[in-house]
PDB file of C-alpha atoms and ligand atoms in Angstrom:
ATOM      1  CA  UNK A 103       7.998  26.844  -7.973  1.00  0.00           C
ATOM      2  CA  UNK A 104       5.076  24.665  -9.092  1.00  0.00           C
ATOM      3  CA  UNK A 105       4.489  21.543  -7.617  1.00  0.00           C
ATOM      4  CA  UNK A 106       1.728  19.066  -7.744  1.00  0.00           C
ATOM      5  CA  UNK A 107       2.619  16.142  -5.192  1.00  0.00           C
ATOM      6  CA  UNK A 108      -0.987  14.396  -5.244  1.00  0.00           C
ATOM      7  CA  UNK A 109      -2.121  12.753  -8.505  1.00  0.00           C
ATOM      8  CA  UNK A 110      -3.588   9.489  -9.873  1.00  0.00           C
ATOM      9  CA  UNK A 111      -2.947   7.443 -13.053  1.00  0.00           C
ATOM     10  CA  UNK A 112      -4.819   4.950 -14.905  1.00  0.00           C
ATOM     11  CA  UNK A 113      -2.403   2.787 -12.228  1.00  0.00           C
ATOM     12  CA  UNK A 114      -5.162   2.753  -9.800  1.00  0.00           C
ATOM     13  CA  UNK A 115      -8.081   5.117 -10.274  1.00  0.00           C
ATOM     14  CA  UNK A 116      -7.522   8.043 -12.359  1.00  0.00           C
ATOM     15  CA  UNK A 117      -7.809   8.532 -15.951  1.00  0.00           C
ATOM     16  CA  UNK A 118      -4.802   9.349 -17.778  1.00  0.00           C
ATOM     17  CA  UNK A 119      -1.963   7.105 -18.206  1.00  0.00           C
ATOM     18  CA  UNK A 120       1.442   8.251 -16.275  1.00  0.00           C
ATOM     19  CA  UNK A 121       2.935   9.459 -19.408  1.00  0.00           C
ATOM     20  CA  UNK A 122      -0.389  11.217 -20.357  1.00  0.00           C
ATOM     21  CA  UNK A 123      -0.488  12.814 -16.831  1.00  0.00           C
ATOM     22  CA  UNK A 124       3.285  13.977 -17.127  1.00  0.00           C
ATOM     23  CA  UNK A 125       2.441  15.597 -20.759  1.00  0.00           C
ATOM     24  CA  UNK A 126      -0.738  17.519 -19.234  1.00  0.00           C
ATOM     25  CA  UNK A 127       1.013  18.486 -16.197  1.00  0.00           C
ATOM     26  CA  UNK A 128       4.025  20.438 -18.606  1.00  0.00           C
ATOM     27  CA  UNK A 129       1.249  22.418 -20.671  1.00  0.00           C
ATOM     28  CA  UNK A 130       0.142  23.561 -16.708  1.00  0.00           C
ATOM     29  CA  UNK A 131       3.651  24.658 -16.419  1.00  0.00           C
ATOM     30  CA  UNK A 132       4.229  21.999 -13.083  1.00  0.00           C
ATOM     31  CA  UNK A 133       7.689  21.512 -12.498  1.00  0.00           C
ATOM     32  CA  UNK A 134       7.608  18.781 -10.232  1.00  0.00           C
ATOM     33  CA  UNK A 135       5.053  16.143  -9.756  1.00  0.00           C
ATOM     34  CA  UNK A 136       4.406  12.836  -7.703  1.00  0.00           C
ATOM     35  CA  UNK A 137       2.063  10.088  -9.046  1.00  0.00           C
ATOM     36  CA  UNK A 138       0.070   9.240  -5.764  1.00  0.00           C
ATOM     37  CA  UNK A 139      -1.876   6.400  -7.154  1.00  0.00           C
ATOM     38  CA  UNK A 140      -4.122   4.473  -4.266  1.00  0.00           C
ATOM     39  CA  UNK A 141      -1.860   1.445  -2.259  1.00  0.00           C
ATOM     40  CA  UNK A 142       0.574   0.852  -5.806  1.00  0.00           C
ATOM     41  CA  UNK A 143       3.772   1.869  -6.999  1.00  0.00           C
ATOM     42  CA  UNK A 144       2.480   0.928 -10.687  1.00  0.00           C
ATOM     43  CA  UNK A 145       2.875   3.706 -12.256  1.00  0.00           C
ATOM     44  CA  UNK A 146       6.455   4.350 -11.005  1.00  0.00           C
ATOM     45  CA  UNK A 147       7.439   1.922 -12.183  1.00  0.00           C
ATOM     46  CA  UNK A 148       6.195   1.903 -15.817  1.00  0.00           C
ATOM     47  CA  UNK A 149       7.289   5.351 -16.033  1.00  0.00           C
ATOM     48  CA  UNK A 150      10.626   3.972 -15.569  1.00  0.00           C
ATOM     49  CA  UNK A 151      10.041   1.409 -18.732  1.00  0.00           C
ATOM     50  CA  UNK A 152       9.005   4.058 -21.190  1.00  0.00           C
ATOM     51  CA  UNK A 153      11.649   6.254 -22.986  1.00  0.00           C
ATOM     52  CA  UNK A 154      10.176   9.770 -22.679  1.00  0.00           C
ATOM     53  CA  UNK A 155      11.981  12.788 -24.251  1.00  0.00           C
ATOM     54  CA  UNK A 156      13.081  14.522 -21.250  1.00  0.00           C
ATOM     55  CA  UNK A 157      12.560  17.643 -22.337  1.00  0.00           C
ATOM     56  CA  UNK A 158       9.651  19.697 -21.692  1.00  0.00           C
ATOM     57  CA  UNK A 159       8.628  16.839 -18.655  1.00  0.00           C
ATOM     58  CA  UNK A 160       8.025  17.866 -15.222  1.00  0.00           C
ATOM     59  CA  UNK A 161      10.797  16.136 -12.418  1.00  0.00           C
ATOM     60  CA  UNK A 162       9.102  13.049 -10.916  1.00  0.00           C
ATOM     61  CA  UNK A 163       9.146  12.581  -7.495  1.00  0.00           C
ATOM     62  CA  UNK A 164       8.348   8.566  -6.319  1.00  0.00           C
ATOM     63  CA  UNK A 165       4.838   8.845  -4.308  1.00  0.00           C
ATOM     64  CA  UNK A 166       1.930   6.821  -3.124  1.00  0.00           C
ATOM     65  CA  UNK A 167      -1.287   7.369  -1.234  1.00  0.00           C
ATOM     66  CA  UNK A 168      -2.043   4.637   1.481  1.00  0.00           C
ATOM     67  CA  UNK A 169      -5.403   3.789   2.872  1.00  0.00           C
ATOM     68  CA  UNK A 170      -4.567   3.769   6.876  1.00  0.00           C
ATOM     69  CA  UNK A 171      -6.828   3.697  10.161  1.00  0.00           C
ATOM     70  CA  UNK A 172      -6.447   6.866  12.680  1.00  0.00           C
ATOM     71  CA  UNK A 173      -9.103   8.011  15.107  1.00  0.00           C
ATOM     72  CA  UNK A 174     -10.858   4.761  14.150  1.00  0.00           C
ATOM     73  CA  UNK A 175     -11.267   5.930  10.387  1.00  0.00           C
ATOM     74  CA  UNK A 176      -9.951   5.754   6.981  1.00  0.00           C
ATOM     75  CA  UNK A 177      -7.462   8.042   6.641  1.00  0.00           C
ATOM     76  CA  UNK A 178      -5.271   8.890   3.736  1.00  0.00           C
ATOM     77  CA  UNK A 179      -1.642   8.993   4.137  1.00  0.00           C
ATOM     78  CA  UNK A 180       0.584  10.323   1.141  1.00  0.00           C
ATOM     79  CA  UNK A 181       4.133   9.329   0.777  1.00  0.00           C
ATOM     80  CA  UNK A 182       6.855  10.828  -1.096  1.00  0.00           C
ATOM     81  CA  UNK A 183      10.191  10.893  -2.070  1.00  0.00           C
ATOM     82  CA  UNK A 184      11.324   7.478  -0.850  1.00  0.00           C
ATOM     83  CA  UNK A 185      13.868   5.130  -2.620  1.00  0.00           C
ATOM     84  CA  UNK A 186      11.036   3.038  -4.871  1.00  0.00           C
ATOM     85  CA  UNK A 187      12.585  -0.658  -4.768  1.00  0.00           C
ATOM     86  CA  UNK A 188      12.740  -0.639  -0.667  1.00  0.00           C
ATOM     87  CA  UNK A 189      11.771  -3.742  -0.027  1.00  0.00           C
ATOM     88  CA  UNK A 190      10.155  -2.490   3.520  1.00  0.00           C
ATOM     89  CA  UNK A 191       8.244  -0.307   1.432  1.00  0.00           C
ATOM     90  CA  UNK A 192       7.207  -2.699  -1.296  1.00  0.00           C
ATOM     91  CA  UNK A 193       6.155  -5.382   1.374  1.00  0.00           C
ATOM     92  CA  UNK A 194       2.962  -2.879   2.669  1.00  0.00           C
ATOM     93  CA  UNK A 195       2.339  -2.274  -1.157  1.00  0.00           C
ATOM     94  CA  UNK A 196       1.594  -6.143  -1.861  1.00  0.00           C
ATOM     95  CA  UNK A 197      -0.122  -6.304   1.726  1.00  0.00           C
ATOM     96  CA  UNK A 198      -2.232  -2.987   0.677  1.00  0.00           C
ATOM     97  CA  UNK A 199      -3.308  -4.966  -2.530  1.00  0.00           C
ATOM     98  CA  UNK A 200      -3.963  -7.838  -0.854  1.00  0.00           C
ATOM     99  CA  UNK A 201      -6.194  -6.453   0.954  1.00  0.00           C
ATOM    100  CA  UNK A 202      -8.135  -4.117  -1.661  1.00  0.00           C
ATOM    101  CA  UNK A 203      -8.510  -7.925  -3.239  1.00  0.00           C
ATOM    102  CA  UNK A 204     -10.242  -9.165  -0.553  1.00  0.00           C
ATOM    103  CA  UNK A 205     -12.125  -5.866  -0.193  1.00  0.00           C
ATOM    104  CA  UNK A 206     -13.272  -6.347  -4.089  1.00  0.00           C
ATOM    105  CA  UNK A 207     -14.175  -9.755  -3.641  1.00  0.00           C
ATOM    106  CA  UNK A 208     -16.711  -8.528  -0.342  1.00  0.00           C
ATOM    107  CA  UNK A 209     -18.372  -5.544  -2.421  1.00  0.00           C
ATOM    108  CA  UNK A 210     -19.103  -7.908  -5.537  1.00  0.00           C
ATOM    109  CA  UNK A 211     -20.582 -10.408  -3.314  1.00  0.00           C
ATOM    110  CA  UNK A 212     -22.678  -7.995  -1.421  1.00  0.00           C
ATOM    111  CA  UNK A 213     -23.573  -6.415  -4.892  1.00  0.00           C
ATOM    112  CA  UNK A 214     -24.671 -10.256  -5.697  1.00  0.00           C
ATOM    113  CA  UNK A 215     -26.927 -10.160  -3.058  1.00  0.00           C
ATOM    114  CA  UNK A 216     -28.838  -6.733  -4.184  1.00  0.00           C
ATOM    115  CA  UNK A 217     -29.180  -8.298  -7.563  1.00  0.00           C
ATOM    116  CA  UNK A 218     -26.015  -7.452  -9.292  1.00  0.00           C
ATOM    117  CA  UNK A 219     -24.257 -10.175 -11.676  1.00  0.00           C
ATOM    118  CA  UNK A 220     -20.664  -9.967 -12.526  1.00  0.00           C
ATOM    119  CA  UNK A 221     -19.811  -7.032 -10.667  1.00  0.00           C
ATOM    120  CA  UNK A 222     -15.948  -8.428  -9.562  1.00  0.00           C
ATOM    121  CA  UNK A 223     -15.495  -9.711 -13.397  1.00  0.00           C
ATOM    122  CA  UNK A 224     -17.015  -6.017 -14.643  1.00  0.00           C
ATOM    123  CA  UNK A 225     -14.683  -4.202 -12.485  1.00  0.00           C
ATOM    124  CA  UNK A 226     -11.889  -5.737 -12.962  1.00  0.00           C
ATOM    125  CA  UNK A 227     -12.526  -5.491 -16.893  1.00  0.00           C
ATOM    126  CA  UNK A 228     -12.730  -1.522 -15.970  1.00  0.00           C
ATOM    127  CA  UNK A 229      -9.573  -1.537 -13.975  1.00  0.00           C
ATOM    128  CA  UNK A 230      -7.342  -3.113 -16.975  1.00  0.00           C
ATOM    129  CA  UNK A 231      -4.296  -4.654 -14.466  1.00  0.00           C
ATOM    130  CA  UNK A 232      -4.574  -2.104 -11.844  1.00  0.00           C
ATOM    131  CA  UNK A 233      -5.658  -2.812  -8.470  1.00  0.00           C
ATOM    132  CA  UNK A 234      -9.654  -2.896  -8.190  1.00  0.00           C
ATOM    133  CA  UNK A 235     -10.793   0.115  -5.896  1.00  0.00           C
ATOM    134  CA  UNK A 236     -14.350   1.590  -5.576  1.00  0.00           C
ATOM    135  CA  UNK A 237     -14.400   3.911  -8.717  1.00  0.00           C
ATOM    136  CA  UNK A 238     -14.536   0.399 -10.647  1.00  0.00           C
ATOM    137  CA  UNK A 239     -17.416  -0.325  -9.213  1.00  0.00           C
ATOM    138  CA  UNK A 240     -19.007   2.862  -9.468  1.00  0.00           C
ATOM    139  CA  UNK A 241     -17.983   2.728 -13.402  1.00  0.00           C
ATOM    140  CA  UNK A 242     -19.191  -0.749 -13.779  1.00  0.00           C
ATOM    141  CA  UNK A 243     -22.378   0.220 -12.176  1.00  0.00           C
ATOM    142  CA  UNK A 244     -23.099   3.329 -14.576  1.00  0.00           C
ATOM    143  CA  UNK A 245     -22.069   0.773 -17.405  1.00  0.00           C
ATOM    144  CA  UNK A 246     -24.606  -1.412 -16.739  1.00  0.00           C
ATOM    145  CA  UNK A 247     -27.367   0.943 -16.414  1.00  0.00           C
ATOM    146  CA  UNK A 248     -27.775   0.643 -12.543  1.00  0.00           C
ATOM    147  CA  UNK A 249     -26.872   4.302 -12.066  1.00  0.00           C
ATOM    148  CA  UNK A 250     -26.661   7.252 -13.886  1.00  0.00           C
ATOM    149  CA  UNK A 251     -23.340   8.668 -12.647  1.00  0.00           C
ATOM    150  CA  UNK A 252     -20.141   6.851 -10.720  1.00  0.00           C
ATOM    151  CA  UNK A 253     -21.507  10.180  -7.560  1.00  0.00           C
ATOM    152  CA  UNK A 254     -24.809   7.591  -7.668  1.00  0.00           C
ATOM    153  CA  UNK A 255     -23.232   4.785  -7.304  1.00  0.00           C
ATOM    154  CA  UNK A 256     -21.077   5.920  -4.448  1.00  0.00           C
ATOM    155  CA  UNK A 257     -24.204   7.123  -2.844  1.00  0.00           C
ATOM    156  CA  UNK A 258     -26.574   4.223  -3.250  1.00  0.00           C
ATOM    157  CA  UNK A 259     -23.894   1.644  -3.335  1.00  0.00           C
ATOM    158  CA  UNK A 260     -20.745   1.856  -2.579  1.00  0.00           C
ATOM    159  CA  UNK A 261     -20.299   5.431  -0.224  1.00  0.00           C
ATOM    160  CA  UNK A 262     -19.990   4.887   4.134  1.00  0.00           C
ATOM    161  CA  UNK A 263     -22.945   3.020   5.337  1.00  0.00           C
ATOM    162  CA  UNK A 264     -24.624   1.975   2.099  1.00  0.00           C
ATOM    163  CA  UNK A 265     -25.442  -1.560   1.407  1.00  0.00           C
ATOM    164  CA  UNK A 266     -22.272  -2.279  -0.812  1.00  0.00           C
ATOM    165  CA  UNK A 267     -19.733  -0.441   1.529  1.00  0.00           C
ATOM    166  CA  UNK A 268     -17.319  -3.362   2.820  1.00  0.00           C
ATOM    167  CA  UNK A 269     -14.979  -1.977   6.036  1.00  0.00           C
ATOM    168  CA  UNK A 270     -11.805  -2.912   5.668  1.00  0.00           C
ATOM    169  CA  UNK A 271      -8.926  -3.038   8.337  1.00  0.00           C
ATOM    170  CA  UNK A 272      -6.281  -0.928   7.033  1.00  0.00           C
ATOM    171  CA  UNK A 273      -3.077  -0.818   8.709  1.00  0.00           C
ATOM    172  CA  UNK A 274      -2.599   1.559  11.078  1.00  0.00           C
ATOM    173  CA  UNK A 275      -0.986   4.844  11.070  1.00  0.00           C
ATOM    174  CA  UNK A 276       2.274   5.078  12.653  1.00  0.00           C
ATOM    175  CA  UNK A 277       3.169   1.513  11.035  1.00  0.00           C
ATOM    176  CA  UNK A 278       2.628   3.129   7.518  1.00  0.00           C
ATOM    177  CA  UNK A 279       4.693   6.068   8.193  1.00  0.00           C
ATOM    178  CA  UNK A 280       7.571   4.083   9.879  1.00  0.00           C
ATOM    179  CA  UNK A 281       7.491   2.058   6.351  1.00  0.00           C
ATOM    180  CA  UNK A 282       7.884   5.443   4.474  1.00  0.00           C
ATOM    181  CA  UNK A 283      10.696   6.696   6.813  1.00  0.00           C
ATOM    182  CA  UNK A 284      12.488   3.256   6.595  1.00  0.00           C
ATOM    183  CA  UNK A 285      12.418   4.017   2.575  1.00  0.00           C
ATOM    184  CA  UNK A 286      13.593   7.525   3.458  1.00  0.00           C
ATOM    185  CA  UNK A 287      10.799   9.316   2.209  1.00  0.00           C
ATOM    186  CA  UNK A 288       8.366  11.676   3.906  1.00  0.00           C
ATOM    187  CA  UNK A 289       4.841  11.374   5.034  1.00  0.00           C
ATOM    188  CA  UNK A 290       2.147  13.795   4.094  1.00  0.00           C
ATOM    189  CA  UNK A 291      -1.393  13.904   5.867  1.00  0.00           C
ATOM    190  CA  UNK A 292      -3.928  13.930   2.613  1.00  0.00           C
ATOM    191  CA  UNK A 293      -6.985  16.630   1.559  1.00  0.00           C
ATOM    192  CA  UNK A 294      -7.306  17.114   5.881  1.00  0.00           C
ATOM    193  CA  UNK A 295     -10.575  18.639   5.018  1.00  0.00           C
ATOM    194  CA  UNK A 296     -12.126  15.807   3.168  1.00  0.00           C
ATOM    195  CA  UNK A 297     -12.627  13.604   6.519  1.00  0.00           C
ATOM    196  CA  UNK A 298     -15.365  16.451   7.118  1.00  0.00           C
ATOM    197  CA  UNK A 299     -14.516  16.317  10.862  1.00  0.00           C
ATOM    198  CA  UNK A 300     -15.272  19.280  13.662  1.00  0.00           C
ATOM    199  CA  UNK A 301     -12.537  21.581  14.306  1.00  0.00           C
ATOM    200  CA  UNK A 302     -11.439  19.688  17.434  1.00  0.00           C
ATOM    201  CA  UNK A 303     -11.123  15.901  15.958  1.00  0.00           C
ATOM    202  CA  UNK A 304      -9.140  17.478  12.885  1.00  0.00           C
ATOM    203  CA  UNK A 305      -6.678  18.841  15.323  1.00  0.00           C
ATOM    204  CA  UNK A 306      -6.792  15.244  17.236  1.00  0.00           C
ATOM    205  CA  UNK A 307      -5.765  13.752  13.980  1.00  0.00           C
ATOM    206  CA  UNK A 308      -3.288  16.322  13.298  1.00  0.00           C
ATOM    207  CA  UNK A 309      -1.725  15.948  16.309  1.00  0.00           C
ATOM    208  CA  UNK A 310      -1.573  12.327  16.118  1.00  0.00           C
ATOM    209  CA  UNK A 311      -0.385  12.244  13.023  1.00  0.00           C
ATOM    210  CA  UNK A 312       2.738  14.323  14.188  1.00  0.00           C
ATOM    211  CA  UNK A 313       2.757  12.370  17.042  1.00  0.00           C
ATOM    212  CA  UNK A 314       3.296   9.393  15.095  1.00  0.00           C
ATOM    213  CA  UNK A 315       6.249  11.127  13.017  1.00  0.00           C
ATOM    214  CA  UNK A 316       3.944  12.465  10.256  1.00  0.00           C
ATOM    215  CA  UNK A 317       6.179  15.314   8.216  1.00  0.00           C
ATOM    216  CA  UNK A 318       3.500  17.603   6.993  1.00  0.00           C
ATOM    217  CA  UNK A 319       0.111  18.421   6.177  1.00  0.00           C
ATOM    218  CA  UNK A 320      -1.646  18.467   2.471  1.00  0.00           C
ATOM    219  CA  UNK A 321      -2.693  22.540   2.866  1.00  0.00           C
ATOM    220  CA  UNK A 322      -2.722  23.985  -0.622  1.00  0.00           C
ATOM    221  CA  UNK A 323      -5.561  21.955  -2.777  1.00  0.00           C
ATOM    222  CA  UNK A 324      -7.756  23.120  -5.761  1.00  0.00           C
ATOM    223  CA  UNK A 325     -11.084  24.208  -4.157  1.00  0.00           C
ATOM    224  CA  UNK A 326     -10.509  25.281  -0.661  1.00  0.00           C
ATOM    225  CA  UNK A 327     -12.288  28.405   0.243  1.00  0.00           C
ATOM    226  CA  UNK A 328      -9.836  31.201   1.591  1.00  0.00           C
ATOM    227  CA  UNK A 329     -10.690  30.561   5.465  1.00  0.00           C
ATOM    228  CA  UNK A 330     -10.212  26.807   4.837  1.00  0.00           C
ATOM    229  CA  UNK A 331      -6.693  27.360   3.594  1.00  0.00           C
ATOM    230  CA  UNK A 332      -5.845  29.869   6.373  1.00  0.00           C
ATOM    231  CA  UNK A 333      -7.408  27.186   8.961  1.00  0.00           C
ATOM    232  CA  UNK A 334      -5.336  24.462   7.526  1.00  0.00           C
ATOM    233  CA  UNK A 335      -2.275  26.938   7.703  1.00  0.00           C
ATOM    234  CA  UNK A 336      -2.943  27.504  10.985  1.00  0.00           C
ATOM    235  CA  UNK A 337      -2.681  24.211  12.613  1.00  0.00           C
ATOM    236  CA  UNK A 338       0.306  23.377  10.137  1.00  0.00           C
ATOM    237  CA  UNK A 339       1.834  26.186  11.983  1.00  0.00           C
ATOM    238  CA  UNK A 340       0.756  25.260  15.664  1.00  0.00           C
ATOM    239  CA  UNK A 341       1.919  21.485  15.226  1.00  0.00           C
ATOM    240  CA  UNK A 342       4.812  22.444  13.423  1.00  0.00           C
ATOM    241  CA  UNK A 343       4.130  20.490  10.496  1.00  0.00           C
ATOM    242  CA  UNK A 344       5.741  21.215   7.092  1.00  0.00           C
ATOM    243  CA  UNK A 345       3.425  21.358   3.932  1.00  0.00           C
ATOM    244  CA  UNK A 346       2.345  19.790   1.063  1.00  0.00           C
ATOM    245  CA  UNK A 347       0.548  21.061  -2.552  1.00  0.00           C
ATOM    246  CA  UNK A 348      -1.288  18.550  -4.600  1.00  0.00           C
ATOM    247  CA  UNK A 349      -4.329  18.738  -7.128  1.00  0.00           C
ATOM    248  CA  UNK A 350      -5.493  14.765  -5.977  1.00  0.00           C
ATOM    249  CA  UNK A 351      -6.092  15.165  -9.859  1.00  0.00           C
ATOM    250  CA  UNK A 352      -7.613  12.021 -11.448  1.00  0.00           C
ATOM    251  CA  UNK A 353      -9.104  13.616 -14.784  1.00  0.00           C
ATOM    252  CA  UNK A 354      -8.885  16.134 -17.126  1.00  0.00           C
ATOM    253  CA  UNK A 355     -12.921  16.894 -17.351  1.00  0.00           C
ATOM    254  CA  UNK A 356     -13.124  17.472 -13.040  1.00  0.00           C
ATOM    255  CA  UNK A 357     -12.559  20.560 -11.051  1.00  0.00           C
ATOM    256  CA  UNK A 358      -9.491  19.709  -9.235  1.00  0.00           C
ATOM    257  CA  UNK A 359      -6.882  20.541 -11.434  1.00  0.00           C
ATOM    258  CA  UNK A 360      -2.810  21.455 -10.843  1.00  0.00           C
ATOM    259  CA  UNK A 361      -3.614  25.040 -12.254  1.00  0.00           C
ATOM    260  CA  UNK A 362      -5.900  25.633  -9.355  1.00  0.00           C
ATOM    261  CA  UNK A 363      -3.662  24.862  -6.323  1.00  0.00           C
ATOM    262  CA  UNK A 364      -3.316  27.856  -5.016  1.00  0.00           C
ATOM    263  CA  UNK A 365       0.132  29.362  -3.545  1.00  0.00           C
ATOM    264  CA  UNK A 366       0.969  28.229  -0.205  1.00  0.00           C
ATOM    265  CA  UNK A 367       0.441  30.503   2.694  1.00  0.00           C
ATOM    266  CA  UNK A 368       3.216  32.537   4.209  1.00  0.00           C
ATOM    267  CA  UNK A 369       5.167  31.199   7.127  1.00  0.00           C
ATOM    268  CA  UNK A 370       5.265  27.452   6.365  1.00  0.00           C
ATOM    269  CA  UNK A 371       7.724  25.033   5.110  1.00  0.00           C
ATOM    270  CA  UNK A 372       7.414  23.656   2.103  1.00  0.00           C
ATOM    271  CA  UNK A 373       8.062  19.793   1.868  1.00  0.00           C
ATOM    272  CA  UNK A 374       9.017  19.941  -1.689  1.00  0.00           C
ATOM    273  CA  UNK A 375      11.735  22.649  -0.696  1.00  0.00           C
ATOM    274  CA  UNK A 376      14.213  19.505   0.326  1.00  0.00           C
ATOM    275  CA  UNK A 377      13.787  18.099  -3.622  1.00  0.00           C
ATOM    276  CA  UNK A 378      14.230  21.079  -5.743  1.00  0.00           C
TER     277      UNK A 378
HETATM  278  P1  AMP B  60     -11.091   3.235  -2.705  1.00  0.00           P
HETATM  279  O1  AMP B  60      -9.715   3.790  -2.465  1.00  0.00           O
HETATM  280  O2  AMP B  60     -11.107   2.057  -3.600  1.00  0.00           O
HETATM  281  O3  AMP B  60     -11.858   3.032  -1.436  1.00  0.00           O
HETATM  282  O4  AMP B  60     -11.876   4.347  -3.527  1.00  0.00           O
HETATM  283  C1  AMP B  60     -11.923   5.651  -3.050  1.00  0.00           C
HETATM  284  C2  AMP B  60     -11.810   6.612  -4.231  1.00  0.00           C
HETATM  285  O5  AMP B  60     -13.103   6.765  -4.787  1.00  0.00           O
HETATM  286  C3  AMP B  60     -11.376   8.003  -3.832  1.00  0.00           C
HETATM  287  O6  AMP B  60      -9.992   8.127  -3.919  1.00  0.00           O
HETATM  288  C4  AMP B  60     -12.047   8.857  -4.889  1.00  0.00           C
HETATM  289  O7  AMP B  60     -11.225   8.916  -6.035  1.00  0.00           O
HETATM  290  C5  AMP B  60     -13.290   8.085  -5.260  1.00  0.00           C
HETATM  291  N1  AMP B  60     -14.531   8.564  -4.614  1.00  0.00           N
HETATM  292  C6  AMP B  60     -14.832   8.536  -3.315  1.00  0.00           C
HETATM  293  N2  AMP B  60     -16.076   9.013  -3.094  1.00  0.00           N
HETATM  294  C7  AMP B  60     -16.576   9.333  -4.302  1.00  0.00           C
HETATM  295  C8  AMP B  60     -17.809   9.879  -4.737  1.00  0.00           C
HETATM  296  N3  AMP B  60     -18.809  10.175  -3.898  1.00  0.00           N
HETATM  297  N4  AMP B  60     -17.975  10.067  -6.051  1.00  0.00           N
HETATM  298  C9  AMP B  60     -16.977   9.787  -6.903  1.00  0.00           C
HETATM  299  N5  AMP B  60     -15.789   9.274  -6.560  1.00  0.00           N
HETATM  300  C10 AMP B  60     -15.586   9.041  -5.259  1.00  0.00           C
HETATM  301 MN1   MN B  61      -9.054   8.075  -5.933  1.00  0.00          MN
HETATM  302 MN1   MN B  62      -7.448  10.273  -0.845  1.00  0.00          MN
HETATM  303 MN1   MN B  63      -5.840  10.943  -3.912  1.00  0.00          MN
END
């Protein structure tokens, strides 16, 4: 079965509106899909204001990706599956906003300070009602000349350790996932290999991520070389995690799209295998 359990909307900061991202993910032939958009249930929820025709629609599972700390980092935390309208669940949503608020309101000041004007008012503009996250910036940036691509402005600007990056204390870990559980869903570890860490501090964060009730790892992603999916595989296998499939797809033009996740390896669990 086809799955794609890791996508963004124009609800946070992907391109395509949820209905858009539904219609694109039926011509890939997905049959099941969660909208993972960054800290916001958004596009949930206007999903569930639109009359679609049914037909010819992948199933929609409820998801989210949360920002969390573990091993002292940002790590990304992807939730699925739980009932929406917990209000356990929607209480860390408006605290995760809150906080990517305050976050906005750091970078455009610091963006002030290098000589930027009307960075907060410019992304917002860019963000149209969804929560402000760094790809507004980025966009606003390339809008107004600064840089030639949004990949410039993370790395001049906005990336880890350049003069716009703001830290931000994002809840931590086990707290996030407890929220998910309480809402009945289950807690995925997102793109593992995208913290770029040694073989050994992966493993660390696998393991505490188990540790801290964690119900699988993402493993099957669009781009992965072949030894990066078996490695992956391999400590799904040894921490007896379940996993997840997901394209982290946020537009049509990229790389990373659900026709390229590749099938999962043999001898795991698949988390989706409870839905369908
Ligand atoms: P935020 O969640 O607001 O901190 O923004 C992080 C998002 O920015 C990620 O989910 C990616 O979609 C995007 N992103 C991160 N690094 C880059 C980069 N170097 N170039 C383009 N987009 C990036
Ligand atoms: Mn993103
Ligand atoms: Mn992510
Ligand atoms: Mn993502």
């Amino acid at each position: 079965m086809q799955v794609d359990l890791h996508t963004h909307t124009t609800a946070s900061d992907g391109e395509l509106a949820p209905e858009a991202l539904l219609t694109l993910q039926a011509a890939a032939g997905t049959a099941l899909v969660a909208i993972t958009d960054h800290d916001t249930l958004a596009g949930w929820d206007a999903l569930q204001a639109t009359v679609m025709v049914a037909r010819d629609r992948p199933r929609v599972l409820p998801g989210i990706e949360f920002s969390v700390t573990a091993q002292q980092r940002e790590v990304h935390v992807v939730g699925l599956g739980f009932e929406p309208s917990h209000p356990q669940l929607r209480e860390v949503v408006v605290l995760q906003q809150s906080r990517r608020r305050e976050r906005a309101e750091r970078i455009a000041e610091r963006l002030e300070h290098l000589g930027v004007r009307g960075a907060l008012e410019g992304a917002e503009q860019l963000a149209a009602g969804a929560g402000i996250g760094r790809p507004h910036f980025a966009r606003f940036l390339v809008a107004s000349g600064r840089v030639r691509t949004v990949d410039e402005a993370f790395h001049r600007y906005l990336g880890r350790g350049r003069p716009a990056a703001v830290r931000i204390e994002w809840p931590p870990l086990h707290e996030v996932i407890d929220r998910i559980h309480v809402a009945e869903g289950r807690a995925v570890l997102a793109h593992p290999h995208a913290y770029r860490l040694s073989h050994r501090r992966l493993h660390a964060l696998a393991a505490e991520f188990r540790a801290a009730g964690g119900d699988a790892l993402e493993v099957a992603m669009p781009g992965l070389a072949v030894d990066q999916l078996g490695s992956l595989a391999r400590l799904a296998r040894e921490l007896r995690l379940r996993a997840s499939a997901g394209s982290d797809f946020h537009r049509p033009d990229a790389w990373n799209l659900p026709s390229r996740i590749p099938p999962l390896p043999s001898g795991l669990d698949a988390i989706w295998d409870e839905w369908v």
